[in-house]
């Protein structure tokens, strides 16, 4: 199994960023065959500070989850994290997200129960 994810963001002002996120995951289970899953989301993140080594943020995202071993669905989530700058334009980013899945939910309380917790750690660059 393995996966790759990337994100491209544009700052609207010093602290507000809009971004596009794409992930692709591969799995080759013992029972045979291969499976691919992915997600495409747009996100908006409000950074709590524009300067400093640590720049925490909160945000929200919306997009689509799809693939061979997941139910294709729309999803939305809330997220929080921090960027840790190791150089002026290079950072390590840690994010945690709780996303709600919308497929086969006929009531709003079902939607909240059908969520998932995701976390990620990555490297980023400012251009």
Short mmCIF file of N, CA, C and O in Angstrom, two decimals:
data_model
loop_
_atom_site.label_atom_id
_atom_site.label_comp_id
_atom_site.label_asym_id
_atom_site.label_seq_id
_atom_site.Cartn_x
_atom_site.Cartn_y
_atom_site.Cartn_z
N UNK A 1 0.85 -1.17 0.00
CA UNK A 1 0.00 0.00 0.00
C UNK A 1 0.89 1.23 0.00
O UNK A 1 2.07 1.17 0.36
N UNK A 2 0.33 2.31 -0.40
CA UNK A 2 1.07 3.57 -0.43
C UNK A 2 0.16 4.68 -0.90
O UNK A 2 -0.98 4.45 -1.30
N UNK A 3 0.67 5.87 -0.85
CA UNK A 3 -0.13 7.00 -1.28
C UNK A 3 0.70 8.24 -1.47
O UNK A 3 1.85 8.33 -1.02
N UNK A 4 0.12 9.18 -2.17
CA UNK A 4 0.75 10.46 -2.40
C UNK A 4 -0.34 11.53 -2.31
O UNK A 4 -1.50 11.28 -2.67
N UNK A 5 0.03 12.68 -1.79
CA UNK A 5 -0.92 13.79 -1.69
C UNK A 5 -0.18 15.09 -1.95
O UNK A 5 1.01 15.20 -1.64
N UNK A 6 -0.86 16.03 -2.55
CA UNK A 6 -0.28 17.35 -2.73
C UNK A 6 -1.35 18.40 -2.52
O UNK A 6 -2.54 18.14 -2.60
N UNK A 7 -0.89 19.60 -2.25
CA UNK A 7 -1.77 20.73 -2.01
C UNK A 7 -1.16 21.96 -2.65
O UNK A 7 0.05 22.17 -2.58
N UNK A 8 -1.99 22.75 -3.28
CA UNK A 8 -1.56 24.03 -3.83
C UNK A 8 -2.46 25.10 -3.25
O UNK A 8 -3.69 24.99 -3.35
N UNK A 9 -1.88 26.12 -2.63
CA UNK A 9 -2.67 27.17 -2.01
C UNK A 9 -2.23 28.55 -2.45
O UNK A 9 -1.10 28.77 -2.86
N UNK A 10 -3.17 29.48 -2.36
CA UNK A 10 -2.92 30.88 -2.69
C UNK A 10 -3.44 31.73 -1.53
O UNK A 10 -4.58 31.59 -1.12
N UNK A 11 -2.56 32.59 -1.01
CA UNK A 11 -2.97 33.50 0.06
C UNK A 11 -3.79 34.64 -0.53
O UNK A 11 -3.37 35.29 -1.49
N UNK A 12 -4.95 34.89 0.06
CA UNK A 12 -5.80 36.01 -0.33
C UNK A 12 -5.31 37.28 0.35
O UNK A 12 -5.37 38.36 -0.22
N UNK A 13 -4.86 37.14 1.58
CA UNK A 13 -4.19 38.22 2.31
C UNK A 13 -3.08 37.57 3.13
O UNK A 13 -2.73 36.43 2.87
N UNK A 14 -2.55 38.24 4.12
CA UNK A 14 -1.41 37.69 4.88
C UNK A 14 -1.71 36.39 5.62
O UNK A 14 -0.82 35.60 5.86
N UNK A 15 -2.99 36.17 5.99
CA UNK A 15 -3.30 35.02 6.83
C UNK A 15 -4.37 34.08 6.28
O UNK A 15 -4.57 33.00 6.82
N UNK A 16 -5.08 34.46 5.23
CA UNK A 16 -6.18 33.64 4.69
C UNK A 16 -5.73 32.96 3.40
O UNK A 16 -5.33 33.62 2.44
N UNK A 17 -5.81 31.62 3.38
CA UNK A 17 -5.35 30.85 2.22
C UNK A 17 -6.47 29.98 1.68
O UNK A 17 -7.20 29.34 2.43
N UNK A 18 -6.62 29.93 0.35
CA UNK A 18 -7.53 29.04 -0.35
C UNK A 18 -6.67 28.03 -1.09
O UNK A 18 -5.67 28.39 -1.70
N UNK A 19 -7.05 26.75 -1.01
CA UNK A 19 -6.21 25.73 -1.62
C UNK A 19 -6.98 24.61 -2.27
O UNK A 19 -8.16 24.40 -2.02
N UNK A 20 -6.27 23.85 -3.10
CA UNK A 20 -6.77 22.65 -3.74
C UNK A 20 -5.93 21.49 -3.24
O UNK A 20 -4.70 21.57 -3.23
N UNK A 21 -6.58 20.41 -2.83
CA UNK A 21 -5.87 19.25 -2.29
C UNK A 21 -6.25 18.00 -3.07
O UNK A 21 -7.43 17.77 -3.34
N UNK A 22 -5.24 17.22 -3.41
CA UNK A 22 -5.46 15.98 -4.15
C UNK A 22 -4.70 14.85 -3.47
O UNK A 22 -3.54 15.03 -3.10
N UNK A 23 -5.33 13.70 -3.31
CA UNK A 23 -4.64 12.53 -2.77
C UNK A 23 -4.97 11.32 -3.65
O UNK A 23 -6.04 11.24 -4.25
N UNK A 24 -4.03 10.38 -3.71
CA UNK A 24 -4.20 9.13 -4.42
C UNK A 24 -3.54 8.04 -3.60
O UNK A 24 -2.38 8.16 -3.22
N UNK A 25 -4.29 6.98 -3.31
CA UNK A 25 -3.79 5.87 -2.50
C UNK A 25 -3.92 4.57 -3.29
O UNK A 25 -4.89 4.36 -4.04
N UNK A 26 -2.96 3.69 -3.09
CA UNK A 26 -2.90 2.39 -3.77
C UNK A 26 -2.85 1.30 -2.72
O UNK A 26 -2.18 1.42 -1.72
N UNK A 27 -3.59 0.21 -2.98
CA UNK A 27 -3.61 -0.92 -2.06
C UNK A 27 -3.64 -2.20 -2.89
O UNK A 27 -4.38 -2.31 -3.86
N UNK A 28 -2.82 -3.18 -2.50
CA UNK A 28 -2.79 -4.49 -3.15
C UNK A 28 -3.04 -5.53 -2.06
O UNK A 28 -2.10 -6.08 -1.49
N UNK A 29 -4.31 -5.82 -1.77
CA UNK A 29 -4.62 -6.73 -0.65
C UNK A 29 -4.20 -8.17 -0.92
O UNK A 29 -4.01 -8.57 -2.06
N UNK A 30 -4.08 -8.95 0.16
CA UNK A 30 -3.69 -10.36 0.06
C UNK A 30 -4.66 -11.19 -0.77
O UNK A 30 -4.29 -12.21 -1.33
N UNK A 31 -5.90 -10.77 -0.85
CA UNK A 31 -6.91 -11.54 -1.58
C UNK A 31 -6.81 -11.32 -3.08
O UNK A 31 -7.58 -11.89 -3.85
N UNK A 32 -5.86 -10.52 -3.53
CA UNK A 32 -5.66 -10.29 -4.96
C UNK A 32 -6.26 -9.00 -5.44
O UNK A 32 -7.10 -8.40 -4.79
N UNK A 33 -5.81 -8.58 -6.61
CA UNK A 33 -6.34 -7.36 -7.20
C UNK A 33 -5.63 -6.12 -6.66
O UNK A 33 -4.82 -6.19 -5.75
N UNK A 34 -5.94 -5.03 -7.25
CA UNK A 34 -5.43 -3.74 -6.79
C UNK A 34 -6.59 -2.79 -6.60
O UNK A 34 -7.63 -2.91 -7.24
N UNK A 35 -6.41 -1.85 -5.70
CA UNK A 35 -7.44 -0.87 -5.41
C UNK A 35 -6.81 0.51 -5.38
O UNK A 35 -5.73 0.70 -4.83
N UNK A 36 -7.50 1.47 -5.99
CA UNK A 36 -7.08 2.87 -5.95
C UNK A 36 -8.20 3.69 -5.32
O UNK A 36 -9.38 3.47 -5.60
N UNK A 37 -7.82 4.61 -4.45
CA UNK A 37 -8.76 5.53 -3.82
C UNK A 37 -8.16 6.93 -3.89
O UNK A 37 -6.94 7.08 -3.90
N UNK A 38 -9.02 7.92 -3.88
CA UNK A 38 -8.52 9.29 -3.92
C UNK A 38 -9.52 10.27 -3.37
O UNK A 38 -10.65 9.92 -3.04
N UNK A 39 -9.07 11.50 -3.26
CA UNK A 39 -9.95 12.59 -2.87
C UNK A 39 -9.46 13.88 -3.52
O UNK A 39 -8.27 14.06 -3.75
N UNK A 40 -10.41 14.73 -3.85
CA UNK A 40 -10.13 16.05 -4.39
C UNK A 40 -10.96 17.04 -3.57
O UNK A 40 -12.18 16.88 -3.49
N UNK A 41 -10.30 18.01 -2.96
CA UNK A 41 -11.01 18.95 -2.08
C UNK A 41 -10.50 20.37 -2.29
O UNK A 41 -9.34 20.58 -2.64
N UNK A 42 -11.38 21.32 -2.02
CA UNK A 42 -10.97 22.71 -1.90
C UNK A 42 -11.01 23.05 -0.42
O UNK A 42 -11.81 22.49 0.33
N UNK A 43 -10.12 23.92 0.01
CA UNK A 43 -10.03 24.24 1.43
C UNK A 43 -9.80 25.73 1.61
O UNK A 43 -9.26 26.40 0.73
N UNK A 44 -10.19 26.22 2.76
CA UNK A 44 -9.89 27.59 3.16
C UNK A 44 -9.35 27.52 4.58
O UNK A 44 -9.94 26.88 5.45
N UNK A 45 -8.18 28.12 4.79
CA UNK A 45 -7.52 28.08 6.10
C UNK A 45 -7.20 29.49 6.57
O UNK A 45 -6.63 30.29 5.82
N UNK A 46 -7.57 29.77 7.81
CA UNK A 46 -7.23 31.04 8.45
C UNK A 46 -6.05 30.81 9.37
O UNK A 46 -6.15 30.08 10.35
N UNK A 47 -4.91 31.38 9.00
CA UNK A 47 -3.72 31.27 9.84
C UNK A 47 -3.84 32.29 10.98
O UNK A 47 -4.28 33.42 10.76
N UNK A 48 -3.45 31.89 12.16
CA UNK A 48 -3.61 32.75 13.33
C UNK A 48 -2.50 33.78 13.45
O UNK A 48 -2.62 34.72 14.22
N UNK A 49 -1.43 33.59 12.70
CA UNK A 49 -0.34 34.56 12.66
C UNK A 49 0.29 34.51 11.27
O UNK A 49 0.29 33.48 10.61
N UNK A 50 0.82 35.63 10.81
CA UNK A 50 1.44 35.70 9.49
C UNK A 50 2.95 35.55 9.55
O UNK A 50 3.60 35.40 8.52
N UNK A 51 3.51 35.61 10.75
CA UNK A 51 4.97 35.57 10.90
C UNK A 51 5.33 34.65 12.06
O UNK A 51 4.49 34.30 12.88
N UNK A 52 6.58 34.27 12.12
CA UNK A 52 7.06 33.41 13.20
C UNK A 52 7.38 32.02 12.71
O UNK A 52 7.01 31.61 11.61
N UNK A 53 8.05 31.29 13.55
CA UNK A 53 8.46 29.93 13.20
C UNK A 53 7.26 28.98 13.18
O UNK A 53 7.14 28.13 12.32
N UNK A 54 6.33 29.13 14.13
CA UNK A 54 5.13 28.30 14.20
C UNK A 54 3.93 29.15 13.80
O UNK A 54 3.71 30.22 14.35
N UNK A 55 3.16 28.65 12.81
CA UNK A 55 1.99 29.38 12.31
C UNK A 55 0.76 28.46 12.33
O UNK A 55 0.49 27.74 11.39
N UNK A 56 0.01 28.47 13.44
CA UNK A 56 -1.18 27.61 13.54
C UNK A 56 -2.30 28.13 12.63
O UNK A 56 -2.35 29.31 12.29
N UNK A 57 -3.20 27.21 12.25
CA UNK A 57 -4.33 27.58 11.41
C UNK A 57 -5.55 26.72 11.72
O UNK A 57 -5.44 25.64 12.29
N UNK A 58 -6.71 27.25 11.36
CA UNK A 58 -7.97 26.52 11.42
C UNK A 58 -8.64 26.69 10.07
O UNK A 58 -8.36 27.66 9.35
N UNK A 59 -9.50 25.74 9.70
CA UNK A 59 -10.11 25.87 8.39
C UNK A 59 -11.22 24.88 8.15
O UNK A 59 -11.65 24.15 9.04
N UNK A 60 -11.65 24.86 6.89
CA UNK A 60 -12.71 23.97 6.44
C UNK A 60 -12.40 23.52 5.02
O UNK A 60 -11.67 24.19 4.30
N UNK A 61 -12.98 22.37 4.65
CA UNK A 61 -12.78 21.89 3.29
C UNK A 61 -14.06 21.23 2.77
O UNK A 61 -14.95 20.87 3.53
N UNK A 62 -14.11 21.08 1.45
CA UNK A 62 -15.25 20.46 0.79
C UNK A 62 -14.75 19.77 -0.49
O UNK A 62 -13.92 20.34 -1.19
N UNK A 63 -15.23 18.56 -0.75
CA UNK A 63 -14.81 17.90 -1.97
C UNK A 63 -15.41 16.53 -2.13
O UNK A 63 -16.44 16.21 -1.55
N UNK A 64 -14.70 15.71 -2.90
CA UNK A 64 -15.20 14.40 -3.29
C UNK A 64 -14.20 13.32 -2.88
O UNK A 64 -13.00 13.48 -3.04
N UNK A 65 -14.71 12.20 -2.35
CA UNK A 65 -13.92 11.02 -2.04
C UNK A 65 -14.40 9.93 -3.00
O UNK A 65 -15.60 9.75 -3.19
N UNK A 66 -13.45 9.18 -3.60
CA UNK A 66 -13.83 8.21 -4.62
C UNK A 66 -12.80 7.08 -4.67
O UNK A 66 -11.69 7.21 -4.16
N UNK A 67 -13.19 5.97 -5.28
CA UNK A 67 -12.24 4.88 -5.44
C UNK A 67 -12.86 3.51 -5.46
O UNK A 67 -14.08 3.35 -5.43
N UNK A 68 -11.97 2.51 -5.51
CA UNK A 68 -12.39 1.12 -5.61
C UNK A 68 -12.89 0.54 -4.29
O UNK A 68 -13.78 -0.30 -4.29
N UNK A 69 -12.31 0.94 -3.17
CA UNK A 69 -12.68 0.32 -1.89
C UNK A 69 -13.39 1.29 -0.95
O UNK A 69 -13.51 1.02 0.23
N UNK A 70 -13.87 2.41 -1.49
CA UNK A 70 -14.64 3.36 -0.69
C UNK A 70 -15.93 3.67 -1.46
O UNK A 70 -16.00 3.50 -2.67
N UNK A 71 -16.91 4.13 -0.74
CA UNK A 71 -18.15 4.57 -1.37
C UNK A 71 -17.93 6.00 -1.87
O UNK A 71 -17.59 6.87 -1.09
N UNK A 72 -18.12 6.22 -3.16
CA UNK A 72 -17.97 7.56 -3.71
C UNK A 72 -18.97 8.49 -3.04
O UNK A 72 -20.16 8.18 -2.97
N UNK A 73 -18.48 9.63 -2.55
CA UNK A 73 -19.36 10.53 -1.82
C UNK A 73 -18.77 11.93 -1.79
O UNK A 73 -17.56 12.13 -1.95
N UNK A 74 -19.62 12.89 -1.56
CA UNK A 74 -19.19 14.25 -1.25
C UNK A 74 -18.84 14.28 0.22
O UNK A 74 -19.39 13.51 1.01
N UNK A 75 -17.95 15.17 0.61
CA UNK A 75 -17.53 15.28 2.01
C UNK A 75 -17.19 16.73 2.33
O UNK A 75 -16.81 17.50 1.45
N UNK A 76 -17.32 17.07 3.58
CA UNK A 76 -16.91 18.39 4.08
C UNK A 76 -16.28 18.18 5.44
O UNK A 76 -16.60 17.22 6.14
N UNK A 77 -15.36 19.05 5.82
CA UNK A 77 -14.69 18.85 7.09
C UNK A 77 -14.16 20.12 7.70
O UNK A 77 -14.02 21.16 7.04
N UNK A 78 -13.88 20.03 8.98
CA UNK A 78 -13.21 21.08 9.73
C UNK A 78 -11.79 20.60 10.01
O UNK A 78 -11.57 19.41 10.20
N UNK A 79 -10.85 21.52 10.03
CA UNK A 79 -9.46 21.14 10.21
C UNK A 79 -8.70 22.16 11.04
O UNK A 79 -9.12 23.30 11.17
N UNK A 80 -7.59 21.70 11.60
CA UNK A 80 -6.69 22.56 12.35
C UNK A 80 -5.29 22.00 12.18
O UNK A 80 -5.10 20.81 11.92
N UNK A 81 -4.31 22.86 12.34
CA UNK A 81 -2.94 22.40 12.20
C UNK A 81 -1.96 23.52 12.43
O UNK A 81 -2.31 24.60 12.91
N UNK A 82 -0.72 23.25 12.06
CA UNK A 82 0.34 24.25 12.22
C UNK A 82 1.42 24.01 11.18
O UNK A 82 1.68 22.87 10.79
N UNK A 83 2.02 25.10 10.76
CA UNK A 83 3.19 25.05 9.89
C UNK A 83 4.39 25.42 10.75
O UNK A 83 4.36 26.42 11.47
N UNK A 84 5.44 24.60 10.68
CA UNK A 84 6.66 24.83 11.43
C UNK A 84 7.76 25.17 10.43
O UNK A 84 8.24 24.30 9.72
N UNK A 85 8.14 26.45 10.38
CA UNK A 85 9.12 26.90 9.38
C UNK A 85 10.53 26.51 9.81
O UNK A 85 11.00 26.91 10.87
N UNK A 86 11.18 25.73 8.96
CA UNK A 86 12.57 25.33 9.20
C UNK A 86 13.54 26.22 8.44
O UNK A 86 14.72 26.27 8.77
N UNK A 87 13.05 26.90 7.41
CA UNK A 87 13.76 27.94 6.68
C UNK A 87 12.74 28.98 6.29
O UNK A 87 11.53 28.79 6.49
N UNK A 88 13.19 30.07 5.68
CA UNK A 88 12.28 31.18 5.36
C UNK A 88 11.10 30.73 4.50
O UNK A 88 9.97 31.18 4.69
N UNK A 89 11.31 29.84 3.53
CA UNK A 89 10.26 29.41 2.60
C UNK A 89 9.97 27.91 2.65
O UNK A 89 9.27 27.39 1.80
N UNK A 90 10.48 27.21 3.65
CA UNK A 90 10.28 25.76 3.77
C UNK A 90 9.70 25.44 5.15
O UNK A 90 10.20 25.93 6.16
N UNK A 91 8.67 24.61 5.17
CA UNK A 91 8.00 24.30 6.43
C UNK A 91 7.58 22.84 6.49
O UNK A 91 7.43 22.17 5.48
N UNK A 92 7.38 22.37 7.71
CA UNK A 92 6.74 21.09 7.98
C UNK A 92 5.32 21.42 8.43
O UNK A 92 5.13 22.31 9.26
N UNK A 93 4.35 20.73 7.87
CA UNK A 93 2.96 21.02 8.20
C UNK A 93 2.32 19.77 8.82
O UNK A 93 2.54 18.66 8.35
N UNK A 94 1.58 19.98 9.89
CA UNK A 94 0.81 18.91 10.55
C UNK A 94 -0.65 19.35 10.59
O UNK A 94 -0.94 20.48 10.99
N UNK A 95 -1.54 18.46 10.14
CA UNK A 95 -2.96 18.79 10.06
C UNK A 95 -3.80 17.65 10.59
O UNK A 95 -3.48 16.48 10.37
N UNK A 96 -4.88 17.98 11.29
CA UNK A 96 -5.88 17.00 11.70
C UNK A 96 -7.23 17.51 11.18
O UNK A 96 -7.50 18.71 11.21
N UNK A 97 -8.05 16.57 10.68
CA UNK A 97 -9.32 16.93 10.07
C UNK A 97 -10.40 15.94 10.50
O UNK A 97 -10.14 14.75 10.62
N UNK A 98 -11.60 16.46 10.76
CA UNK A 98 -12.76 15.59 10.91
C UNK A 98 -13.70 15.92 9.76
O UNK A 98 -14.17 17.04 9.62
N UNK A 99 -13.95 14.93 8.89
CA UNK A 99 -14.78 15.13 7.72
C UNK A 99 -16.07 14.35 7.80
O UNK A 99 -16.11 13.24 8.32
N UNK A 100 -17.13 14.94 7.27
CA UNK A 100 -18.43 14.31 7.23
C UNK A 100 -18.71 13.82 5.83
O UNK A 100 -18.52 14.55 4.86
N UNK A 101 -19.18 12.58 5.73
CA UNK A 101 -19.50 11.97 4.45
C UNK A 101 -21.00 12.10 4.20
O UNK A 101 -21.80 11.91 5.11
N UNK A 102 -21.41 12.42 2.98
CA UNK A 102 -22.81 12.73 2.70
C UNK A 102 -23.58 11.64 1.98
O UNK A 102 -24.78 11.71 1.87
N UNK A 103 -22.95 10.59 1.49
CA UNK A 103 -23.64 9.54 0.76
C UNK A 103 -24.54 8.73 1.67
O UNK A 103 -24.14 8.33 2.76
N UNK A 104 -25.76 8.49 1.24
CA UNK A 104 -26.75 7.66 1.95
C UNK A 104 -27.10 8.21 3.33
O UNK A 104 -27.37 7.45 4.25
N UNK A 105 -27.10 9.51 3.48
CA UNK A 105 -27.52 10.11 4.74
C UNK A 105 -28.77 10.92 4.48
O UNK A 105 -28.74 11.92 3.79
N UNK A 106 -29.87 10.48 5.01
CA UNK A 106 -31.12 11.18 4.76
C UNK A 106 -31.47 12.16 5.88
O UNK A 106 -32.42 12.91 5.76
N UNK A 107 -30.69 12.16 6.95
CA UNK A 107 -30.91 13.11 8.04
C UNK A 107 -29.57 13.68 8.45
O UNK A 107 -28.53 13.03 8.34
N UNK A 108 -29.58 14.90 8.95
CA UNK A 108 -28.34 15.59 9.30
C UNK A 108 -27.60 14.87 10.42
O UNK A 108 -26.37 14.82 10.41
N UNK A 109 -28.30 14.26 11.38
CA UNK A 109 -27.59 13.57 12.47
C UNK A 109 -26.88 12.32 11.95
O UNK A 109 -25.84 11.93 12.46
N UNK A 110 -27.40 11.67 10.91
CA UNK A 110 -26.69 10.55 10.29
C UNK A 110 -25.41 11.01 9.63
O UNK A 110 -24.40 10.33 9.65
N UNK A 111 -25.45 12.18 9.00
CA UNK A 111 -24.27 12.73 8.34
C UNK A 111 -23.14 12.92 9.33
O UNK A 111 -21.99 12.59 9.06
N UNK A 112 -23.42 13.49 10.50
CA UNK A 112 -22.39 13.71 11.50
C UNK A 112 -21.83 12.40 12.04
O UNK A 112 -20.66 12.30 12.37
N UNK A 113 -22.65 11.36 12.14
CA UNK A 113 -22.18 10.06 12.60
C UNK A 113 -21.30 9.35 11.57
O UNK A 113 -20.52 8.49 11.92
N UNK A 114 -21.45 9.70 10.30
CA UNK A 114 -20.71 9.04 9.22
C UNK A 114 -19.39 9.75 8.91
O UNK A 114 -18.93 9.74 7.78
N UNK A 115 -18.76 10.32 9.89
CA UNK A 115 -17.53 11.06 9.66
C UNK A 115 -16.28 10.22 9.78
O UNK A 115 -16.33 9.04 10.11
N UNK A 116 -15.16 10.85 9.49
CA UNK A 116 -13.87 10.18 9.62
C UNK A 116 -12.82 11.18 10.07
O UNK A 116 -12.87 12.35 9.73
N UNK A 117 -11.89 10.68 10.86
CA UNK A 117 -10.79 11.48 11.37
C UNK A 117 -9.55 11.19 10.52
O UNK A 117 -9.19 10.03 10.33
N UNK A 118 -8.93 12.24 10.00
CA UNK A 118 -7.72 12.11 9.19
C UNK A 118 -6.64 13.01 9.77
O UNK A 118 -6.94 14.09 10.27
N UNK A 119 -5.41 12.56 9.67
CA UNK A 119 -4.27 13.40 10.06
C UNK A 119 -3.19 13.24 9.02
O UNK A 119 -3.12 12.23 8.32
N UNK A 120 -2.36 14.27 8.90
CA UNK A 120 -1.28 14.21 7.93
C UNK A 120 -0.10 15.05 8.40
O UNK A 120 -0.26 16.00 9.16
N UNK A 121 1.06 14.67 7.92
CA UNK A 121 2.31 15.42 8.15
C UNK A 121 2.99 15.51 6.79
O UNK A 121 3.05 14.53 6.05
N UNK A 122 3.50 16.69 6.46
CA UNK A 122 4.13 16.86 5.16
C UNK A 122 5.15 17.99 5.17
O UNK A 122 5.40 18.62 6.18
N UNK A 123 5.71 18.22 4.01
CA UNK A 123 6.68 19.28 3.79
C UNK A 123 6.08 20.24 2.79
O UNK A 123 5.46 19.83 1.81
N UNK A 124 6.27 21.54 3.03
CA UNK A 124 5.73 22.55 2.13
C UNK A 124 6.77 23.60 1.76
O UNK A 124 7.78 23.77 2.45
N UNK A 125 6.48 24.27 0.66
CA UNK A 125 7.37 25.32 0.16
C UNK A 125 6.54 26.54 -0.26
O UNK A 125 5.50 26.38 -0.90
N UNK A 126 6.99 27.71 0.08
CA UNK A 126 6.38 28.96 -0.37
C UNK A 126 7.15 29.45 -1.59
O UNK A 126 8.37 29.51 -1.56
N UNK A 127 6.44 29.79 -2.64
CA UNK A 127 7.08 30.31 -3.86
C UNK A 127 6.86 31.80 -3.97
O UNK A 127 5.93 32.34 -3.53
#
